[in-house]
Short mmCIF file of C-alpha atoms and ligand atoms in Angstrom, two decimals:
data_model
loop_
_atom_site.label_atom_id
_atom_site.label_comp_id
_atom_site.label_asym_id
_atom_site.label_seq_id
_atom_site.Cartn_x
_atom_site.Cartn_y
_atom_site.Cartn_z
CA MET A 97 -20.35 -24.49 -28.55
CA SER A 98 -20.90 -20.74 -28.85
CA LEU A 99 -22.45 -21.42 -32.27
CA MET A 100 -25.33 -23.29 -30.60
CA PRO A 101 -28.52 -21.16 -30.59
CA SER A 102 -29.14 -19.85 -27.07
CA ASN A 103 -32.69 -21.24 -27.06
CA ALA A 104 -31.59 -24.76 -28.16
CA HIS A 105 -33.15 -27.54 -26.14
CA PRO A 106 -30.73 -28.67 -23.38
CA HIS A 107 -31.08 -32.33 -24.50
CA VAL A 108 -30.04 -31.39 -28.02
CA VAL A 109 -27.07 -29.41 -26.66
CA GLN A 110 -26.12 -32.35 -24.44
CA ALA A 111 -26.32 -34.81 -27.34
CA LEU A 112 -24.32 -32.61 -29.69
CA LEU A 113 -21.61 -32.16 -27.04
CA GLY A 114 -21.27 -35.96 -27.12
CA LEU A 115 -20.95 -35.84 -30.90
CA PHE A 116 -18.27 -33.14 -30.81
CA ALA A 117 -16.22 -35.18 -28.34
CA GLN A 118 -15.52 -37.73 -31.11
CA PRO A 119 -12.27 -37.14 -33.08
CA GLN A 120 -13.90 -38.15 -36.39
CA ALA A 121 -16.60 -35.52 -35.84
CA GLN A 122 -14.04 -32.88 -34.93
CA ALA A 123 -12.18 -33.61 -38.16
CA LEU A 124 -15.39 -33.51 -40.17
CA PHE A 125 -16.53 -30.21 -38.66
CA ALA A 126 -13.07 -28.72 -39.25
CA GLU A 127 -13.05 -29.58 -42.95
CA GLY A 128 -16.52 -30.68 -44.05
CA LEU A 129 -19.17 -28.91 -46.11
CA PRO A 130 -22.09 -27.34 -44.15
CA GLU A 131 -24.51 -29.93 -45.64
CA ARG A 132 -22.17 -32.73 -44.61
CA CYS A 133 -21.95 -31.36 -41.05
CA ALA A 134 -25.74 -30.98 -40.85
CA ASP A 135 -26.18 -34.54 -42.12
CA CYS A 136 -23.77 -35.76 -39.47
CA ALA A 137 -25.58 -33.91 -36.66
CA ALA A 138 -28.99 -35.15 -37.89
CA ARG A 139 -27.76 -38.77 -37.98
CA PHE A 140 -26.40 -38.40 -34.47
CA LEU A 141 -29.64 -37.00 -33.06
CA CYS A 142 -31.69 -39.71 -34.82
CA GLY A 143 -29.41 -42.51 -33.56
CA LEU A 144 -28.34 -43.52 -37.11
CA PRO A 145 -24.80 -44.79 -37.89
CA MET A 146 -22.28 -42.02 -38.47
CA PRO A 147 -20.63 -41.76 -41.92
CA TRP A 148 -17.37 -43.20 -40.58
CA GLU A 149 -19.22 -46.18 -39.05
CA GLU A 150 -20.81 -47.32 -42.29
CA ALA A 151 -19.59 -50.54 -43.88
CA GLY A 152 -16.72 -49.96 -46.27
CA ALA A 153 -16.05 -46.43 -45.14
CA GLY A 154 -12.36 -45.60 -45.38
CA PRO A 155 -10.82 -43.46 -42.66
CA LEU A 156 -11.01 -40.31 -44.76
CA ALA A 157 -14.54 -40.96 -45.91
CA ALA A 158 -16.06 -38.78 -43.23
CA LEU A 159 -14.09 -35.85 -44.56
CA SER A 160 -14.71 -36.36 -48.20
CA GLY A 161 -18.34 -35.53 -48.76
CA GLN A 162 -18.25 -38.60 -51.00
CA GLN A 163 -19.55 -42.10 -50.69
CA PRO A 164 -16.46 -44.16 -50.01
CA CYS A 165 -15.59 -47.04 -52.36
CA ALA A 166 -16.64 -50.47 -51.10
CA GLY A 167 -13.93 -52.40 -49.31
CA GLY A 168 -11.88 -49.37 -48.29
CA ARG A 169 -10.91 -48.51 -51.87
CA VAL A 170 -10.17 -44.98 -52.91
CA ARG A 171 -9.42 -43.46 -56.30
CA ILE A 172 -7.27 -40.34 -56.41
CA LEU A 173 -6.07 -37.89 -59.06
CA LEU A 174 -2.73 -36.10 -59.13
CA THR A 175 -2.37 -33.75 -62.08
CA GLY A 176 0.79 -32.16 -63.39
CA CYS A 177 2.83 -31.05 -66.35
CA PHE A 178 5.43 -33.72 -65.58
CA ASP A 179 7.82 -31.85 -67.85
CA LEU A 180 11.46 -33.04 -67.60
CA MET A 181 10.15 -35.60 -65.11
CA HIS A 182 12.20 -35.42 -61.90
CA ALA A 183 12.37 -36.63 -58.31
CA GLY A 184 9.82 -33.99 -57.21
CA HIS A 185 7.18 -35.33 -59.58
CA TYR A 186 7.95 -38.93 -58.62
CA ASN A 187 7.84 -38.08 -54.92
CA ALA A 188 4.45 -36.38 -55.34
CA LEU A 189 3.06 -39.52 -57.03
CA ARG A 190 4.63 -41.74 -54.37
CA GLN A 191 3.30 -39.62 -51.50
CA ALA A 192 -0.18 -39.41 -53.02
CA LYS A 193 -0.47 -43.17 -52.79
CA ALA A 194 1.31 -43.41 -49.43
CA THR A 195 -0.94 -40.78 -47.78
CA PHE A 196 -4.06 -42.79 -48.44
CA ARG A 197 -2.42 -46.11 -47.58
CA GLN A 198 -1.26 -44.61 -44.27
CA ALA A 199 -4.83 -43.45 -43.66
CA GLY A 200 -5.88 -47.10 -43.80
CA TYR A 201 -7.30 -47.63 -47.27
CA ASP A 202 -6.70 -51.19 -48.49
CA GLU A 203 -6.55 -50.23 -52.12
CA VAL A 204 -5.51 -46.88 -53.58
CA GLN A 205 -5.92 -46.35 -57.30
CA LEU A 206 -3.74 -43.49 -58.47
CA VAL A 207 -4.73 -41.71 -61.66
CA ALA A 208 -1.98 -39.40 -62.94
CA GLY A 209 -3.46 -36.53 -64.96
CA VAL A 210 -1.15 -35.11 -67.62
CA HIS A 211 -1.78 -31.53 -68.80
CA SER A 212 -1.96 -30.96 -72.54
CA ASP A 213 0.80 -29.12 -74.40
CA VAL A 214 -1.67 -26.30 -75.09
CA ALA A 215 -2.63 -25.96 -71.41
CA ILE A 216 1.04 -25.79 -70.37
CA ALA A 217 1.92 -23.33 -73.14
CA SER A 218 -0.84 -20.99 -71.99
CA GLN A 219 0.23 -21.13 -68.32
CA LYS A 220 4.00 -21.47 -68.31
CA GLY A 221 5.32 -21.35 -71.85
CA PRO A 222 6.13 -24.24 -74.18
CA PRO A 223 6.80 -27.60 -72.52
CA VAL A 224 10.24 -29.07 -73.20
CA THR A 225 8.86 -32.61 -73.45
CA PRO A 226 5.99 -33.26 -75.88
CA HIS A 227 2.75 -34.66 -74.46
CA ALA A 228 3.18 -38.21 -75.82
CA GLU A 229 6.59 -38.54 -74.15
CA ARG A 230 5.34 -37.10 -70.86
CA VAL A 231 2.50 -39.65 -70.87
CA GLU A 232 4.91 -42.53 -71.57
CA LEU A 233 7.13 -41.45 -68.68
CA VAL A 234 4.22 -41.16 -66.26
CA LYS A 235 3.00 -44.62 -67.30
CA ALA A 236 6.41 -46.06 -66.49
CA CYS A 237 6.18 -44.78 -62.90
CA LYS A 238 5.58 -47.71 -60.54
CA TRP A 239 3.02 -45.92 -58.36
CA VAL A 240 0.73 -44.93 -61.23
CA ASP A 241 -2.29 -47.13 -62.02
CA GLU A 242 -3.94 -45.08 -64.73
CA VAL A 243 -3.15 -42.05 -66.83
CA ALA A 244 -5.61 -39.37 -67.91
CA GLU A 245 -4.19 -37.54 -70.91
CA ASP A 246 -4.53 -34.06 -72.40
CA LEU A 247 -6.04 -32.48 -69.31
CA PRO A 248 -6.72 -28.77 -68.92
CA TYR A 249 -4.88 -26.88 -66.19
CA ALA A 250 -7.66 -26.43 -63.63
CA VAL A 251 -9.08 -29.29 -61.57
CA PRO A 252 -12.77 -28.62 -60.84
CA VAL A 253 -15.07 -31.07 -59.04
CA ARG A 254 -16.51 -32.01 -62.43
CA LEU A 255 -13.15 -33.37 -63.59
CA LEU A 256 -12.81 -35.50 -60.45
CA ASP A 257 -16.32 -36.86 -61.01
CA ASP A 258 -15.74 -37.51 -64.73
CA LEU A 259 -12.65 -39.54 -63.88
CA GLY A 260 -14.46 -41.33 -61.04
CA CYS A 261 -11.98 -39.98 -58.48
CA ASP A 262 -12.75 -39.34 -54.81
CA PHE A 263 -9.92 -36.91 -54.16
CA ALA A 264 -7.40 -34.67 -55.88
CA VAL A 265 -3.86 -34.51 -54.50
CA HIS A 266 -1.28 -31.76 -55.01
CA GLY A 267 2.01 -30.59 -53.51
CA ASP A 268 1.85 -27.71 -51.00
CA ASP A 269 2.49 -25.22 -53.83
CA LEU A 270 -1.07 -24.90 -55.12
CA PRO A 271 -1.06 -23.04 -58.45
CA ARG A 272 -3.06 -19.85 -59.00
CA ILE A 273 -4.17 -17.97 -62.08
CA GLY A 274 -4.60 -14.27 -61.26
CA SER A 275 -6.40 -14.20 -57.94
CA GLY A 276 -8.03 -17.64 -58.36
CA GLY A 277 -6.74 -20.91 -56.99
CA LEU A 278 -7.04 -23.75 -59.51
CA PHE A 279 -8.04 -26.18 -56.78
CA ASP A 280 -10.46 -23.87 -54.89
CA GLU A 281 -13.57 -25.84 -55.84
CA VAL A 282 -12.25 -29.28 -54.87
CA GLN A 283 -10.75 -27.79 -51.71
CA LYS A 284 -14.12 -26.32 -50.68
CA ALA A 285 -15.75 -29.66 -51.38
CA GLY A 286 -13.31 -31.31 -48.92
CA ARG A 287 -11.84 -33.38 -51.77
CA LEU A 288 -8.25 -32.13 -51.84
CA ARG A 289 -5.26 -33.61 -50.04
CA ILE A 290 -1.89 -31.89 -49.88
CA VAL A 291 1.49 -33.62 -49.90
CA LYS A 292 4.92 -32.14 -49.25
CA ARG A 293 6.50 -30.47 -52.27
CA THR A 294 9.99 -31.87 -52.71
CA GLU A 295 12.66 -29.30 -51.99
CA GLY A 296 15.42 -28.36 -54.38
CA THR A 297 14.18 -29.91 -57.60
CA SER A 298 11.97 -28.51 -60.32
CA THR A 299 11.64 -28.30 -64.08
CA THR A 300 12.64 -24.65 -63.80
CA ASP A 301 15.76 -25.60 -61.90
CA LEU A 302 16.74 -28.20 -64.52
CA ILE A 303 16.24 -25.75 -67.39
CA GLY A 304 18.27 -23.21 -65.38
CA ARG A 305 21.15 -25.68 -64.89
CA LEU A 306 21.24 -26.32 -68.59
CA MET A 307 21.08 -22.68 -69.60
CA SER A 308 23.51 -21.36 -66.98
CA MET A 309 26.04 -24.21 -67.24
CA SER A 310 26.25 -24.17 -63.43
CA LYS A 311 27.82 -27.18 -61.70
CA GLU A 312 26.49 -26.38 -58.23
CA HIS A 313 24.15 -29.35 -58.23
CA GLN A 314 26.91 -31.94 -58.61
CA ILE A 315 28.26 -33.97 -55.70
CA LYS A 316 32.02 -33.54 -55.44
CA GLY A 317 34.37 -35.85 -53.56
CA VAL A 318 32.77 -38.06 -50.93
CA ALA A 319 29.00 -37.77 -50.67
CA SER A 320 28.84 -36.07 -47.27
CA GLU A 321 31.47 -33.48 -48.17
CA GLY A 322 29.66 -32.79 -51.46
CA LEU A 323 26.30 -32.17 -49.81
CA VAL A 324 27.65 -29.85 -47.14
CA SER A 325 29.60 -27.81 -49.64
CA SER A 326 26.67 -27.49 -52.02
CA LEU A 327 24.39 -26.45 -49.14
CA GLU A 328 26.92 -23.83 -48.11
CA ARG A 329 27.58 -22.52 -51.59
CA THR A 330 24.02 -21.73 -52.48
CA ALA A 331 21.11 -20.17 -50.66
CA LYS A 332 18.76 -22.21 -52.88
CA PRO A 333 17.23 -25.38 -51.42
CA VAL A 334 18.87 -28.62 -52.56
CA LEU A 335 17.32 -32.06 -52.68
CA LEU A 336 18.21 -33.50 -49.29
CA PRO A 337 19.60 -37.00 -49.77
CA THR A 338 18.14 -38.76 -46.74
CA ILE A 339 18.41 -42.53 -46.43
CA SER A 340 14.75 -42.76 -45.42
CA ARG A 341 13.65 -41.21 -48.71
CA LEU A 342 15.78 -43.66 -50.70
CA VAL A 343 14.29 -46.50 -48.66
CA GLU A 344 10.73 -45.30 -49.28
CA PHE A 345 11.38 -45.04 -53.01
CA HIS A 346 12.90 -48.50 -53.06
CA GLU A 347 10.52 -50.35 -50.81
CA GLN A 348 7.21 -48.64 -51.00
CA LEU A 349 4.68 -50.78 -52.73
CA GLY A 350 4.77 -50.43 -56.43
CA PRO A 351 3.61 -52.75 -59.15
CA GLY A 352 7.11 -54.10 -59.77
CA PRO A 353 8.74 -54.64 -63.12
CA LEU A 354 6.81 -55.93 -66.07
CA ASN A 355 7.73 -58.45 -68.67
CA GLY A 356 7.26 -57.36 -72.25
CA ASP A 357 5.39 -54.32 -73.37
CA ARG A 358 2.18 -54.79 -71.49
CA ALA A 359 2.72 -51.78 -69.25
CA LEU A 360 2.20 -49.42 -72.08
CA ASP A 361 -0.76 -51.25 -73.62
CA GLY A 362 -3.35 -49.21 -71.78
CA ALA A 363 -7.03 -50.07 -72.02
CA HIS A 364 -9.34 -47.07 -71.74
CA ARG A 365 -11.76 -46.52 -68.90
CA ASP A 366 -13.55 -43.38 -67.74
CA GLY A 367 -11.27 -41.18 -69.84
CA ALA A 368 -8.13 -42.62 -68.26
CA SER A 369 -5.95 -45.37 -69.69
CA VAL A 370 -5.46 -48.28 -67.35
CA ILE A 371 -1.98 -49.75 -67.05
CA GLU A 372 -2.46 -53.48 -67.42
CA GLY A 373 -0.44 -56.53 -66.45
CA ARG A 374 1.05 -55.25 -63.23
CA GLN A 375 2.78 -57.69 -60.94
CA PRO A 376 3.17 -57.51 -57.17
CA SER A 377 6.27 -55.75 -55.94
CA ALA A 378 9.28 -58.07 -56.05
CA PRO A 379 11.46 -58.63 -52.98
CA SER A 380 14.99 -57.38 -53.54
CA ARG A 381 16.71 -60.74 -53.05
CA LEU A 382 19.21 -61.64 -55.75
CA ALA A 383 19.32 -65.38 -55.09
CA GLY A 384 17.50 -67.49 -57.64
CA ARG A 385 16.99 -64.51 -59.93
CA ARG A 386 18.27 -63.87 -63.41
CA VAL A 387 19.89 -60.51 -62.74
CA VAL A 388 20.29 -58.08 -65.64
CA TYR A 389 22.90 -55.38 -65.02
CA VAL A 390 22.58 -52.09 -66.90
CA PRO A 391 25.16 -49.42 -66.09
CA GLY A 392 24.70 -45.84 -67.31
CA VAL A 393 24.35 -42.15 -66.53
CA TRP A 394 20.52 -41.83 -66.48
CA ASP A 395 20.54 -38.05 -66.60
CA LEU A 396 17.17 -36.25 -67.10
CA PHE A 397 15.30 -39.58 -67.05
CA HIS A 398 13.49 -39.72 -70.41
CA VAL A 399 11.60 -42.05 -72.77
CA GLY A 400 14.85 -43.37 -74.24
CA HIS A 401 15.75 -44.64 -70.75
CA VAL A 402 12.28 -46.10 -70.17
CA ARG A 403 12.29 -48.01 -73.46
CA PHE A 404 15.81 -49.28 -72.83
CA LEU A 405 14.92 -50.52 -69.34
CA GLN A 406 11.78 -52.12 -70.71
CA LEU A 407 13.89 -54.07 -73.23
CA ALA A 408 16.47 -54.95 -70.56
CA ALA A 409 13.69 -56.33 -68.31
CA ARG A 410 12.99 -58.97 -70.96
CA HIS A 411 16.45 -60.46 -70.44
CA GLY A 412 15.87 -61.50 -66.85
CA ASP A 413 13.63 -61.04 -63.83
CA PHE A 414 15.67 -58.57 -61.79
CA VAL A 415 16.96 -55.32 -63.24
CA LEU A 416 19.94 -53.88 -61.39
CA VAL A 417 20.83 -50.42 -62.66
CA GLY A 418 24.33 -49.01 -62.20
CA ALA A 419 24.43 -45.20 -61.88
CA LEU A 420 27.86 -43.66 -62.50
CA SER A 421 29.10 -41.00 -60.06
CA ASP A 422 28.84 -37.29 -60.91
CA ALA A 423 32.62 -37.02 -61.14
CA ASP A 424 32.88 -40.02 -63.50
CA VAL A 425 30.17 -38.63 -65.77
CA ASN A 426 31.64 -35.15 -65.78
CA ARG A 427 35.09 -36.48 -66.65
CA ARG A 428 33.65 -38.25 -69.67
CA ILE A 429 30.99 -35.85 -70.98
CA GLY A 430 32.39 -32.53 -69.73
CA ARG A 431 30.56 -29.14 -69.49
CA ASN A 432 28.19 -29.24 -66.52
CA TYR A 433 26.93 -32.78 -67.09
CA PRO A 434 25.34 -34.63 -65.41
CA LEU A 435 22.53 -32.09 -65.00
CA GLN A 436 21.13 -34.13 -62.12
CA ASN A 437 23.32 -35.35 -59.30
CA LEU A 438 23.56 -39.01 -58.33
CA HIS A 439 20.85 -38.77 -55.70
CA GLU A 440 18.38 -37.15 -58.10
CA ARG A 441 19.14 -39.72 -60.80
CA ALA A 442 18.78 -42.62 -58.35
CA LEU A 443 15.32 -41.46 -57.19
CA SER A 444 14.05 -41.30 -60.79
CA LEU A 445 15.41 -44.78 -61.46
CA LEU A 446 13.85 -46.24 -58.32
CA SER A 447 10.46 -44.86 -59.40
CA CYS A 448 10.54 -46.77 -62.67
CA ARG A 449 8.46 -49.94 -62.83
CA TYR A 450 11.21 -51.81 -64.72
CA VAL A 451 13.89 -51.25 -62.07
CA ASN A 452 14.48 -53.48 -59.03
CA ASP A 453 17.56 -51.86 -57.54
CA VAL A 454 20.18 -49.18 -58.17
CA LEU A 455 23.93 -49.47 -57.63
CA LEU A 456 25.15 -46.00 -56.61
CA SER A 457 28.47 -44.71 -58.05
CA ALA A 458 28.77 -47.84 -60.16
CA PRO A 459 32.32 -48.80 -61.17
CA TRP A 460 33.24 -47.90 -64.75
CA LYS A 461 34.45 -51.41 -65.54
CA VAL A 462 32.39 -54.56 -64.96
CA SER A 463 34.60 -56.91 -62.92
CA GLN A 464 34.37 -60.59 -62.07
CA ASP A 465 33.90 -59.60 -58.43
CA MET A 466 30.81 -57.55 -59.35
CA LEU A 467 29.36 -60.33 -61.47
CA THR A 468 29.73 -62.80 -58.60
CA THR A 469 28.68 -60.51 -55.75
CA MET A 470 25.55 -59.29 -57.50
CA ASN A 471 24.70 -62.66 -59.11
CA ILE A 472 24.66 -60.97 -62.54
CA SER A 473 23.68 -63.21 -65.50
CA VAL A 474 23.62 -60.69 -68.30
CA VAL A 475 24.96 -57.17 -68.89
CA CYS A 476 23.14 -54.84 -71.28
CA HIS A 477 24.16 -51.52 -72.78
CA GLY A 478 22.51 -49.22 -75.29
CA SER A 479 23.38 -48.04 -78.75
CA THR A 480 24.38 -44.46 -77.85
CA ASP A 481 28.05 -43.61 -78.21
CA PHE A 482 28.65 -42.90 -74.52
CA TRP A 483 30.34 -46.24 -73.92
CA ASP A 484 32.72 -45.78 -76.82
CA ILE A 485 34.29 -42.71 -75.23
CA ASP A 486 37.55 -43.65 -73.57
CA LEU A 487 38.91 -40.38 -72.34
CA ALA A 488 40.46 -41.67 -69.17
CA ASN A 489 42.15 -44.60 -70.93
CA GLN A 490 40.37 -46.99 -68.67
CA GLY A 491 39.72 -49.46 -71.46
CA ASP A 492 36.59 -51.26 -72.56
CA PRO A 493 34.19 -51.31 -69.57
CA PHE A 494 32.55 -54.45 -70.96
CA GLU A 495 35.68 -56.48 -71.74
CA LEU A 496 34.84 -59.25 -69.28
CA PRO A 497 31.11 -59.70 -70.06
CA ARG A 498 32.06 -59.62 -73.77
CA GLN A 499 34.58 -62.44 -73.24
CA LEU A 500 32.04 -64.41 -71.21
CA GLY A 501 29.40 -64.01 -73.91
CA ILE A 502 26.92 -62.36 -71.53
CA LEU A 503 26.92 -58.87 -73.10
CA GLN A 504 23.85 -57.62 -74.98
CA ARG A 505 23.64 -54.44 -77.01
CA LEU A 506 20.02 -53.24 -77.04
CA ASP A 507 18.64 -50.85 -79.62
CA THR A 508 15.45 -49.03 -78.68
CA GLY A 509 15.24 -47.15 -81.94
CA CYS A 510 14.38 -44.11 -79.82
CA GLU A 511 16.15 -40.90 -80.77
CA VAL A 512 15.59 -39.09 -77.47
CA THR A 513 18.84 -38.47 -75.58
CA VAL A 514 19.88 -35.92 -73.00
CA HIS A 515 21.54 -33.98 -75.81
CA LEU A 516 18.30 -33.84 -77.80
CA ILE A 517 16.53 -32.50 -74.70
CA ALA A 518 19.27 -29.89 -74.28
CA HIS A 519 18.82 -29.01 -77.96
CA ARG A 520 15.05 -28.58 -77.48
CA ILE A 521 15.78 -26.08 -74.71
CA TRP A 522 18.40 -24.19 -76.71
CA LEU A 523 16.02 -24.01 -79.65
CA HIS A 524 13.48 -22.07 -77.56
CA SER A 525 16.00 -20.37 -75.28
CA GLU A 526 14.36 -16.94 -75.51
CA GLU A 527 10.94 -18.28 -74.54
CA TYR A 528 12.50 -20.29 -71.72
CA ALA A 529 14.38 -17.27 -70.44
CA ILE A 530 11.02 -15.47 -69.98
CA ARG A 531 9.48 -18.55 -68.38
CA GLN A 532 12.49 -18.87 -66.06
CA GLN A 533 12.09 -15.35 -64.70
CA LYS A 534 8.43 -15.89 -63.88
CA LYS A 535 8.83 -19.38 -62.41
CA GLU A 536 11.96 -18.50 -60.43
CA SER A 537 10.19 -15.66 -58.65
CA GLU A 538 7.21 -17.96 -57.93
CA GLU A 539 9.57 -20.59 -56.51
CA LYS A 540 11.39 -17.97 -54.39
CA ARG A 541 8.04 -16.85 -52.99
CA TYR A 542 7.13 -20.46 -52.20
CA VAL A 543 10.45 -21.05 -50.43
CA ALA A 544 10.15 -17.81 -48.44
CA ASN A 545 6.65 -18.70 -47.21
CA LYS A 546 6.97 -22.41 -46.82
CA ALA A 547 6.04 -24.18 -43.60
CA PHE A 548 6.84 -27.68 -42.38
CA VAL A 549 4.86 -30.40 -44.10
CA ASP A 550 5.59 -34.00 -43.16
CA GLU A 551 6.60 -36.27 -46.02
CA ALA A 552 4.24 -39.22 -46.47
N1 CTP B 238 5.84 -31.29 -57.24
C1 CTP B 238 6.47 -31.55 -56.04
N2 CTP B 238 7.76 -31.21 -55.86
C2 CTP B 238 8.45 -30.59 -56.84
C3 CTP B 238 7.84 -30.30 -58.09
C4 CTP B 238 6.52 -30.69 -58.26
O1 CTP B 238 5.86 -32.10 -55.12
N3 CTP B 238 9.69 -30.24 -56.62
C5 CTP B 238 4.45 -31.68 -57.40
C6 CTP B 238 3.51 -30.50 -57.63
O2 CTP B 238 3.15 -29.90 -56.39
C7 CTP B 238 2.35 -31.19 -58.29
C8 CTP B 238 3.00 -32.31 -59.09
O3 CTP B 238 4.32 -32.46 -58.57
O4 CTP B 238 1.48 -31.77 -57.33
C9 CTP B 238 3.06 -32.04 -60.56
O5 CTP B 238 3.66 -30.78 -60.71
P1 CTP B 238 3.87 -30.04 -62.10
O6 CTP B 238 2.65 -29.30 -62.43
O7 CTP B 238 4.36 -30.98 -63.12
O8 CTP B 238 5.10 -29.18 -61.69
P2 CTP B 238 5.30 -27.77 -61.04
O9 CTP B 238 4.66 -27.67 -59.69
O10 CTP B 238 5.05 -26.67 -62.00
O11 CTP B 238 6.86 -27.90 -60.85
P3 CTP B 238 7.90 -28.08 -61.99
O12 CTP B 238 8.29 -26.71 -62.43
O13 CTP B 238 9.00 -28.83 -61.37
O14 CTP B 238 7.30 -28.88 -63.12
#
């Protein structure tokens, strides 16, 4: 109370002490704009309802400097490059939604803002994935309600307002250009929320794995042995494969899989395209479902995967994805593939709106026991040549479903594969080498200075 003028009337001081005893007021005075604080004090002295007591005010409304949406709704924006989309991007989108749900909002609309190719090129160097593919991937993420395309790099208050958003959300690695923070304005306005940046995974890291041919990311032997040895081998953070994170990715409310193509038929509203036709999240029971089984590698989750899963979803109402182990993949493809370990690949799959569940370290061959245990009605595979490779002489993995007449070969017509992505990187290897140096030192600085942030 030292800020109180010494000649303030004792009744005013007394009343304001009562105001400051309230936790909502303490939070508002810690983060709010001066005008917002003055408004709050004036309301209190005049006996008017406080911002957090007004009908429809969500729990964060008092902090926002914004009129809350009626009925406890909030609309939030998370922007990104979403280049080589990985578990860190998915976890940021997941946490953005979870943070506001945990704060008590009934409905959270998440707008994912995708930076333009030009904006990325000017900040980081050329993106590996072209804008249209990045947008398609973001739309396929089960936590995303709308996508705003071709955004510039900075997020001023004006952008939030244009998109009708109450808050911006970002990981705890806020970007800067020169001495300026790109989120300074929204932060000052009390309209920024921070979520935990996901350790051990980044676009830079993935490009580095491809360029250096390192195998450090792969899980060798049994899972626990693999994690410990990779933690010991490298001083770099690795994605920590906790069960709770897998559970959150699997269970946390998402729109659930879609039938047909409706997910990508976005209507346009307020500069963002709305993802239509969403269904409530499906329970993970297999009984009474037509289960579609789709085994694969799923490395560097890309539009080819999304389109394939979208087609597979039309063959049933429960998509069970089999993800082969790192060792199995490496035996078949060689070099340092897969570029993402099983845990990283599983998190990307679980974020996809067409996926209901993931079978970790899926067996190479589809057996009768699997078909029965998982209640599988149909098995689908793609048109890439991966399945034709028979290095280990283990025979046709689809012999049984072929005999039973439940095998479907699906052709997406999409030419994007992990090898095409690798080719894109090799094509611009000199530019990426420069980008790597800059980004790696930024990431090292982040790791050196990072503090604990709870995961939402
Ligand atoms: N993000 C995260 N964890 C990561 C990588 C990104 O939480 N490992 C978050 C960022 O903090 C941001 C969002 O994902 O809120 C989109 O980030 P983007 O701009 O695409 O990525 P970068 O932060 O540059 O990271 P990367 O190099 O991996 O693309």
